[in-house]
Amino acid sequence: MRPSTALAPLLCCTIAVHAQSPTQQRLHAESGAARPWPADILGNSNATYCPLVPVQEQRFEIEFIEIAPCPIVSDHVFYIWMYGSIWRDRAINLTEEILANATLTIKFNITYVDGAFDSFKPLTIPMAPTALSRWNHIDIRNMTGAHKERMVLGGNDVVSDGVILRQWVVAGNWTMEFDARVPDGRCLFDFSLTQWMDGDFDPRGAEDSSWLAKAFGSGSGLPSSDVPRELNNATYGKTPAKDQLFTIEFLDVAPFPIVSGELYYVYLYANFWPQWTPGLSEADLAKATLSITFSIIYADGSQDHSKPWTIPLESKMLDRFRHIGIRNETGHATDHMSLRANDIAADGYVPKQFVVSRNWTMEFDARLPDGTCLFDFAMTQWVNGNLQRHV
């Protein structure tokens, strides 16, 4: 089995065609004068601008909104990625100090199966990275993919992940409106999403709306039933589970299987238990590395394997549209893994033009400098692609 040059495009060229030079980024951050106002929101989300605030009066120009999976599936991880820009010449007297005090108001309403309609009390929170619950988060990144504590002038990613618990949500068409404003009332963005959601709960007759917070995991421990354990097709790698320091609680992939050309999200949740990791320190974890290996089995039974791609195990942008993020046991973003519970999340796209259609196996092996294994697992997924194999 020979190392394949056919695998190199997947490793080296993934979405780099979309990456921008620093000069392009500066221009992108400073001027929107030559660009027309968008009429629709691009992306796999069915998002639309709300009619009360004309798009020309929204200071954040949305490039796209993607949801994985779309539609959202209750009891499984979902991921929402909004990418856009605050143009300097369209944001007169808008500073990053003002943006630091922006708020986000989220409104929910539902049309039930029988046609009845309900709306619920809006939720207003700071427009900042936050853990809404242990399993639901909002984060902000700048054009370089770095975690930020507020929106910035120029390009921004606003991302959200979570789990909607089936036992606390009612089946119906849910509309969620997201309205972000600075303190003087100027609108940053105002859009809505409508998604069909399956659920087992009927709020009609409930004494209050506390069930809505429960639907998003507020106050709950590890999500009940099988959430979210089965959507990954993952197995432990060459290192036995007993020899891995990081005890994996669950691994979820959205959508499952991954769809080339569409957004994917991988969410790993695990623990370093003190009784099994004596002597382990956060200084050690800051030096950890992650090796990623790809392999493919072709229709004729032959195989190709890539050389391991080794990177620091830290929150970072792999390219403009692929990221790895780490969160601690409170759900807040960190640069490196920490003792006790950690989330490791990855988002991105598999570019169809660089992929051969077959079963792909991806192995992820994280280690300390002395070779001690933190985790080692593999996932096998069928991925469609347009690249032809040349022997």
Short mmCIF file of C-alpha atoms in Angstrom, two decimals:
data_model
loop_
_atom_site.label_atom_id
_atom_site.label_comp_id
_atom_site.label_asym_id
_atom_site.label_seq_id
_atom_site.Cartn_x
_atom_site.Cartn_y
_atom_site.Cartn_z
CA MET A 1 0.00 0.00 0.00
CA ARG A 2 1.72 3.15 -1.23
CA PRO A 3 1.31 6.71 0.02
CA SER A 4 -0.98 8.44 -2.45
CA THR A 5 -0.36 11.71 -4.21
CA ALA A 6 -4.09 11.61 -4.95
CA LEU A 7 -4.77 12.31 -1.27
CA ALA A 8 -2.64 15.45 -1.21
CA PRO A 9 -5.35 17.77 -2.54
CA LEU A 10 -7.65 16.83 0.35
CA LEU A 11 -4.93 17.58 2.90
CA CYS A 12 -3.39 20.67 1.34
CA CYS A 13 -6.02 22.31 -0.86
CA THR A 14 -9.26 21.75 1.03
CA ILE A 15 -10.87 25.16 1.02
CA ALA A 16 -7.72 27.20 0.47
CA VAL A 17 -9.19 28.48 -2.77
CA HIS A 18 -11.47 30.63 -0.58
CA ALA A 19 -8.72 31.95 1.70
CA GLN A 20 -7.85 35.63 1.43
CA SER A 21 -4.54 37.42 1.62
CA PRO A 22 -4.01 39.98 4.43
CA THR A 23 -4.43 42.77 1.84
CA GLN A 24 -7.76 41.33 0.71
CA GLN A 25 -8.83 41.00 4.32
CA ARG A 26 -8.06 44.66 5.02
CA LEU A 27 -10.02 45.77 1.96
CA HIS A 28 -12.85 43.47 2.99
CA ALA A 29 -12.88 45.01 6.45
CA GLU A 30 -12.85 48.62 5.30
CA SER A 31 -15.08 49.04 2.29
CA GLY A 32 -18.44 47.76 1.11
CA ALA A 33 -19.18 50.67 -1.19
CA ALA A 34 -18.80 48.68 -4.40
CA ARG A 35 -21.06 45.86 -3.25
CA PRO A 36 -24.83 45.75 -3.81
CA TRP A 37 -27.11 45.06 -0.87
CA PRO A 38 -28.01 41.34 -0.78
CA ALA A 39 -31.64 40.45 -1.39
CA ASP A 40 -31.47 36.91 -0.01
CA ILE A 41 -29.41 34.99 2.52
CA LEU A 42 -27.23 32.36 0.91
CA GLY A 43 -26.54 28.95 2.43
CA ASN A 44 -28.23 25.73 3.42
CA SER A 45 -30.57 27.13 6.07
CA ASN A 46 -33.80 28.64 4.59
CA ALA A 47 -32.98 31.84 6.52
CA THR A 48 -34.71 35.07 5.46
CA TYR A 49 -34.37 38.70 6.44
CA CYS A 50 -37.12 39.90 8.77
CA PRO A 51 -39.37 42.55 7.21
CA LEU A 52 -39.33 45.09 10.06
CA VAL A 53 -35.70 46.13 9.50
CA PRO A 54 -34.77 46.66 5.82
CA VAL A 55 -31.55 44.93 4.90
CA GLN A 56 -30.03 48.32 3.99
CA GLU A 57 -30.39 49.33 7.66
CA GLN A 58 -28.64 46.24 9.03
CA ARG A 59 -25.00 46.99 9.76
CA PHE A 60 -23.82 43.36 9.50
CA GLU A 61 -23.90 42.15 5.92
CA ILE A 62 -24.59 38.40 5.97
CA GLU A 63 -22.60 36.41 3.41
CA PHE A 64 -24.15 33.05 4.27
CA ILE A 65 -25.88 31.05 7.00
CA GLU A 66 -25.30 27.28 7.05
CA ILE A 67 -26.93 24.72 9.33
CA ALA A 68 -25.73 21.17 9.90
CA PRO A 69 -27.83 19.12 9.70
CA CYS A 70 -30.60 20.97 7.87
CA PRO A 71 -33.27 20.58 9.08
CA ILE A 72 -32.18 20.34 12.72
CA VAL A 73 -32.84 16.94 14.32
CA SER A 74 -33.99 16.89 17.95
CA ASP A 75 -31.79 14.91 20.36
CA HIS A 76 -28.73 15.35 18.12
CA VAL A 77 -26.07 17.99 17.79
CA PHE A 78 -26.76 20.90 15.44
CA TYR A 79 -24.43 23.66 14.25
CA ILE A 80 -25.26 27.10 12.83
CA TRP A 81 -22.57 29.16 11.11
CA MET A 82 -23.24 32.75 10.04
CA TYR A 83 -20.47 34.56 8.19
CA GLY A 84 -20.57 38.26 7.30
CA SER A 85 -18.95 41.65 7.61
CA ILE A 86 -19.37 45.00 9.28
CA TRP A 87 -18.11 47.38 6.58
CA ARG A 88 -16.41 50.48 7.91
CA ASP A 89 -18.00 52.78 5.33
CA ARG A 90 -21.46 51.39 6.17
CA ALA A 91 -20.98 51.57 9.92
CA ILE A 92 -20.43 55.27 10.58
CA ASN A 93 -19.72 55.98 14.26
CA LEU A 94 -19.85 52.27 15.06
CA THR A 95 -16.82 51.26 17.11
CA GLU A 96 -15.70 47.99 18.66
CA GLU A 97 -16.38 49.52 22.08
CA ILE A 98 -20.02 49.96 21.04
CA LEU A 99 -20.10 46.44 19.61
CA ALA A 100 -18.94 45.13 22.98
CA ASN A 101 -22.29 46.21 24.45
CA ALA A 102 -24.49 44.75 21.70
CA THR A 103 -27.34 42.40 22.61
CA LEU A 104 -29.03 39.50 20.83
CA THR A 105 -32.77 38.91 21.16
CA ILE A 106 -34.07 35.46 20.23
CA LYS A 107 -37.79 34.99 19.60
CA PHE A 108 -39.57 31.66 19.18
CA ASN A 109 -42.95 30.86 17.73
CA ILE A 110 -44.52 27.62 16.58
CA THR A 111 -47.25 26.45 14.26
CA TYR A 112 -48.62 23.17 15.62
CA VAL A 113 -49.65 20.21 13.51
CA ASP A 114 -53.32 21.19 13.96
CA GLY A 115 -52.64 24.72 12.67
CA ALA A 116 -52.70 26.45 16.07
CA PHE A 117 -50.06 29.08 16.75
CA ASP A 118 -48.02 30.09 19.82
CA SER A 119 -45.33 32.70 20.44
CA PHE A 120 -43.07 32.82 23.47
CA LYS A 121 -41.34 35.48 25.55
CA PRO A 122 -38.17 36.75 23.84
CA LEU A 123 -34.78 35.92 25.31
CA THR A 124 -32.24 38.79 25.32
CA ILE A 125 -28.56 38.06 26.00
CA PRO A 126 -25.24 39.85 25.40
CA MET A 127 -24.04 39.54 21.79
CA ALA A 128 -20.93 37.74 23.00
CA PRO A 129 -19.54 34.20 23.30
CA THR A 130 -21.60 32.42 25.92
CA ALA A 131 -22.59 29.00 27.17
CA LEU A 132 -26.40 29.10 27.07
CA SER A 133 -26.28 25.72 28.80
CA ARG A 134 -23.67 22.99 29.06
CA TRP A 135 -24.69 21.73 25.63
CA ASN A 136 -25.58 24.97 23.80
CA HIS A 137 -23.03 27.65 22.94
CA ILE A 138 -22.50 30.82 20.94
CA ASP A 139 -19.04 31.83 19.75
CA ILE A 140 -17.55 34.63 17.66
CA ARG A 141 -14.46 34.48 15.41
CA ASN A 142 -12.72 37.16 13.39
CA MET A 143 -11.38 36.90 9.84
CA THR A 144 -8.32 34.98 11.00
CA GLY A 145 -10.51 32.44 12.79
CA ALA A 146 -9.44 33.66 16.23
CA HIS A 147 -11.92 33.52 19.12
CA LYS A 148 -13.18 37.00 20.04
CA GLU A 149 -15.11 38.28 23.05
CA ARG A 150 -17.31 40.50 20.87
CA MET A 151 -18.08 41.24 17.23
CA VAL A 152 -15.41 43.26 15.42
CA LEU A 153 -15.24 45.64 12.48
CA GLY A 154 -14.55 43.63 9.35
CA GLY A 155 -15.32 39.94 8.93
CA ASN A 156 -17.02 37.87 11.64
CA ASP A 157 -18.16 34.29 12.11
CA VAL A 158 -21.04 33.93 14.57
CA VAL A 159 -21.44 30.22 15.32
CA SER A 160 -23.77 28.27 17.56
CA ASP A 161 -23.95 24.60 18.46
CA GLY A 162 -26.26 22.64 20.70
CA VAL A 163 -28.76 19.90 21.29
CA ILE A 164 -32.54 20.37 21.34
CA LEU A 165 -33.99 17.74 23.66
CA ARG A 166 -36.94 15.88 22.20
CA GLN A 167 -38.66 15.38 25.56
CA TRP A 168 -39.00 19.15 26.00
CA VAL A 169 -39.95 20.21 22.48
CA VAL A 170 -43.25 19.89 20.64
CA ALA A 171 -43.59 18.74 17.03
CA GLY A 172 -44.33 21.57 14.64
CA ASN A 173 -42.86 24.28 12.43
CA TRP A 174 -40.62 26.42 14.62
CA THR A 175 -39.65 29.94 13.62
CA MET A 176 -36.66 31.46 15.41
CA GLU A 177 -35.83 35.15 14.94
CA PHE A 178 -32.41 36.54 15.77
CA ASP A 179 -32.23 40.32 16.25
CA ALA A 180 -28.88 41.88 17.27
CA ARG A 181 -28.61 45.57 18.20
CA VAL A 182 -26.19 48.04 19.70
CA PRO A 183 -27.34 50.14 22.70
CA ASP A 184 -28.60 53.08 20.59
CA GLY A 185 -30.99 50.72 18.78
CA ARG A 186 -29.14 50.37 15.49
CA CYS A 187 -29.63 46.90 14.03
CA LEU A 188 -26.65 44.66 13.35
CA PHE A 189 -28.72 41.83 11.87
CA ASP A 190 -32.29 40.58 11.95
CA PHE A 191 -33.21 37.29 10.32
CA SER A 192 -35.38 34.26 10.97
CA LEU A 193 -35.22 30.50 10.41
CA THR A 194 -38.17 28.15 10.08
CA GLN A 195 -37.53 24.46 10.74
CA TRP A 196 -39.75 21.44 11.34
CA MET A 197 -38.88 19.92 14.71
CA ASP A 198 -39.94 16.54 16.08
CA GLY A 199 -40.75 16.34 19.78
CA ASP A 200 -42.75 14.61 22.50
CA PHE A 201 -43.84 17.62 24.60
CA ASP A 202 -46.93 19.80 24.28
CA PRO A 203 -46.51 23.19 26.02
CA ARG A 204 -50.20 24.02 25.82
CA GLY A 205 -51.32 23.80 29.40
CA ALA A 206 -47.82 24.28 30.85
CA GLU A 207 -47.81 26.71 33.77
CA ASP A 208 -44.87 28.74 32.41
CA SER A 209 -42.30 28.73 29.62
CA SER A 210 -39.49 27.13 31.63
CA TRP A 211 -39.81 24.06 29.41
CA LEU A 212 -38.28 26.09 26.55
CA ALA A 213 -35.00 26.51 28.48
CA LYS A 214 -35.07 22.79 29.26
CA ALA A 215 -35.46 22.03 25.55
CA PHE A 216 -32.04 23.61 25.05
CA GLY A 217 -30.43 21.66 27.89
CA SER A 218 -30.61 24.27 30.64
CA GLY A 219 -29.92 22.66 34.00
CA SER A 220 -29.47 19.21 32.51
CA GLY A 221 -26.54 16.86 32.75
CA LEU A 222 -25.48 14.65 29.89
CA PRO A 223 -28.45 14.63 27.47
CA SER A 224 -30.85 11.79 28.12
CA SER A 225 -31.51 8.61 26.11
CA ASP A 226 -28.90 8.02 23.41
CA VAL A 227 -27.93 11.66 22.87
CA PRO A 228 -25.72 12.00 20.99
CA ARG A 229 -23.86 8.73 20.78
CA GLU A 230 -24.77 6.86 17.67
CA LEU A 231 -24.21 9.40 14.90
CA ASN A 232 -20.51 8.93 14.27
CA ASN A 233 -19.54 5.41 13.11
CA ALA A 234 -16.39 5.85 15.24
CA THR A 235 -14.18 3.12 16.66
CA TYR A 236 -11.09 3.24 18.84
CA GLY A 237 -7.85 3.27 16.86
CA LYS A 238 -4.64 1.30 17.25
CA THR A 239 -4.24 2.33 20.90
CA PRO A 240 -6.58 0.36 23.21
CA ALA A 241 -9.18 2.49 25.01
CA LYS A 242 -7.71 1.55 28.40
CA ASP A 243 -4.38 3.14 27.40
CA GLN A 244 -5.97 6.46 26.36
CA LEU A 245 -6.00 9.19 29.03
CA PHE A 246 -8.98 11.07 27.60
CA THR A 247 -12.19 9.19 28.48
CA ILE A 248 -14.57 9.78 25.57
CA GLU A 249 -18.19 10.31 26.66
CA PHE A 250 -19.60 10.86 23.18
CA LEU A 251 -18.73 11.84 19.64
CA ASP A 252 -21.34 13.25 17.28
CA VAL A 253 -21.10 14.23 13.61
CA ALA A 254 -23.58 16.56 11.89
CA PRO A 255 -24.77 15.78 9.33
CA PHE A 256 -24.16 12.04 9.40
CA PRO A 257 -22.78 10.90 7.08
CA ILE A 258 -20.74 13.97 6.07
CA VAL A 259 -21.90 15.48 2.74
CA SER A 260 -19.20 16.87 0.46
CA GLY A 261 -19.72 20.51 -0.40
CA GLU A 262 -21.82 21.14 2.73
CA LEU A 263 -20.94 22.24 6.23
CA TYR A 264 -20.01 19.51 8.71
CA TYR A 265 -19.51 19.65 12.48
CA VAL A 266 -17.75 17.12 14.73
CA TYR A 267 -18.27 17.35 18.50
CA LEU A 268 -16.16 15.27 20.90
CA TYR A 269 -16.87 15.42 24.64
CA ALA A 270 -14.58 13.65 27.11
CA ASN A 271 -12.90 13.82 30.52
CA PHE A 272 -9.51 13.53 32.17
CA TRP A 273 -10.45 11.74 35.39
CA PRO A 274 -7.93 12.61 38.17
CA GLN A 275 -7.78 9.05 39.51
CA TRP A 276 -6.66 7.79 36.08
CA THR A 277 -4.35 10.66 35.12
CA PRO A 278 -2.04 11.25 38.09
CA GLY A 279 0.69 13.78 37.39
CA LEU A 280 -0.99 15.16 34.27
CA SER A 281 -0.78 18.96 34.12
CA GLU A 282 -2.23 21.66 31.90
CA ALA A 283 1.32 22.58 30.92
CA ASP A 284 1.64 19.04 29.47
CA LEU A 285 -1.67 19.40 27.61
CA ALA A 286 -0.54 22.70 26.07
CA LYS A 287 2.22 20.75 24.26
CA ALA A 288 -0.06 18.02 22.87
CA THR A 289 -0.25 17.31 19.15
CA LEU A 290 -2.93 15.85 16.90
CA SER A 291 -2.07 13.57 13.95
CA ILE A 292 -4.70 13.07 11.24
CA THR A 293 -4.43 10.27 8.71
CA PHE A 294 -6.71 9.63 5.71
CA SER A 295 -7.13 6.36 3.84
CA ILE A 296 -9.42 5.16 1.08
CA ILE A 297 -10.47 1.79 -0.37
CA TYR A 298 -11.16 1.94 -4.10
CA ALA A 299 -13.74 -0.09 -6.01
CA ASP A 300 -11.09 -2.59 -7.13
CA GLY A 301 -10.03 -3.23 -3.52
CA SER A 302 -6.75 -1.30 -3.68
CA GLN A 303 -5.99 1.21 -0.95
CA ASP A 304 -4.25 4.54 -0.47
CA HIS A 305 -2.98 6.02 2.78
CA SER A 306 -1.87 9.58 3.41
CA LYS A 307 1.13 10.45 5.50
CA PRO A 308 0.07 11.64 8.98
CA TRP A 309 -0.65 15.35 9.17
CA THR A 310 0.48 16.54 12.64
CA ILE A 311 -0.58 19.88 14.14
CA PRO A 312 -0.64 21.35 17.67
CA LEU A 313 -3.76 20.29 19.56
CA GLU A 314 -5.13 23.77 20.14
CA SER A 315 -7.95 26.05 19.07
CA LYS A 316 -6.96 27.26 15.62
CA MET A 317 -8.02 28.01 12.07
CA LEU A 318 -6.82 25.32 9.66
CA ASP A 319 -7.90 27.50 6.75
CA ARG A 320 -10.54 30.21 6.36
CA PHE A 321 -13.40 27.74 6.38
CA ARG A 322 -12.12 24.97 8.68
CA HIS A 323 -11.49 25.32 12.41
CA ILE A 324 -10.77 23.37 15.58
CA GLY A 325 -12.10 24.76 18.86
CA ILE A 326 -11.63 23.62 22.46
CA ARG A 327 -13.92 24.39 25.41
CA ASN A 328 -13.48 23.66 29.11
CA GLU A 329 -15.94 22.03 31.53
CA THR A 330 -17.96 25.27 31.83
CA GLY A 331 -18.37 25.39 28.05
CA HIS A 332 -16.08 28.40 27.55
CA ALA A 333 -13.48 28.63 24.79
CA THR A 334 -9.85 27.88 25.68
CA ASP A 335 -6.61 27.78 23.70
CA HIS A 336 -5.61 24.29 24.88
CA MET A 337 -7.14 21.27 26.58
CA SER A 338 -7.59 21.55 30.36
CA LEU A 339 -7.90 19.07 33.19
CA ARG A 340 -11.34 17.48 33.70
CA ALA A 341 -13.99 17.88 30.98
CA ASN A 342 -13.27 19.20 27.48
CA ASP A 343 -15.19 19.74 24.26
CA ILE A 344 -13.19 19.44 21.05
CA ALA A 345 -15.18 20.69 18.07
CA ALA A 346 -14.29 20.93 14.39
CA ASP A 347 -16.18 22.53 11.53
CA GLY A 348 -15.52 22.81 7.82
CA TYR A 349 -16.27 21.59 4.33
CA VAL A 350 -15.02 18.63 2.31
CA PRO A 351 -14.53 20.09 -1.20
CA LYS A 352 -16.20 17.83 -3.73
CA GLN A 353 -13.74 18.72 -6.50
CA PHE A 354 -10.83 17.27 -4.51
CA VAL A 355 -12.42 14.00 -3.37
CA VAL A 356 -12.79 10.57 -4.96
CA SER A 357 -16.17 8.96 -4.25
CA ARG A 358 -15.50 6.05 -1.92
CA ASN A 359 -15.35 5.00 1.74
CA TRP A 360 -12.88 7.22 3.57
CA THR A 361 -11.33 6.41 6.93
CA MET A 362 -10.05 9.29 9.04
CA GLU A 363 -7.95 8.54 12.13
CA PHE A 364 -7.32 11.12 14.87
CA ASP A 365 -4.44 10.42 17.26
CA ALA A 366 -3.59 12.95 20.02
CA ARG A 367 -0.44 12.55 22.10
CA LEU A 368 1.79 14.26 24.63
CA PRO A 369 5.45 14.93 23.72
CA ASP A 370 6.53 11.73 25.53
CA GLY A 371 4.22 9.65 23.33
CA THR A 372 1.44 9.15 25.89
CA CYS A 373 -1.88 8.76 24.05
CA LEU A 374 -4.68 11.19 24.91
CA PHE A 375 -7.16 9.75 22.40
CA ASP A 376 -7.07 7.65 19.25
CA PHE A 377 -10.17 6.93 17.20
CA ALA A 378 -11.17 6.48 13.57
CA MET A 379 -14.31 7.22 11.54
CA THR A 380 -15.28 5.66 8.22
CA GLN A 381 -17.65 7.64 5.98
CA TRP A 382 -18.79 7.37 2.39
CA VAL A 383 -17.99 10.70 0.73
CA ASN A 384 -19.08 11.72 -2.76
CA GLY A 385 -16.62 13.55 -4.96
CA ASN A 386 -15.80 14.58 -8.52
CA LEU A 387 -12.07 13.78 -8.51
CA GLN A 388 -11.14 10.88 -10.78
CA ARG A 389 -8.52 8.38 -9.69
CA HIS A 390 -5.47 8.29 -11.95
CA VAL A 391 -3.36 5.12 -11.57
#
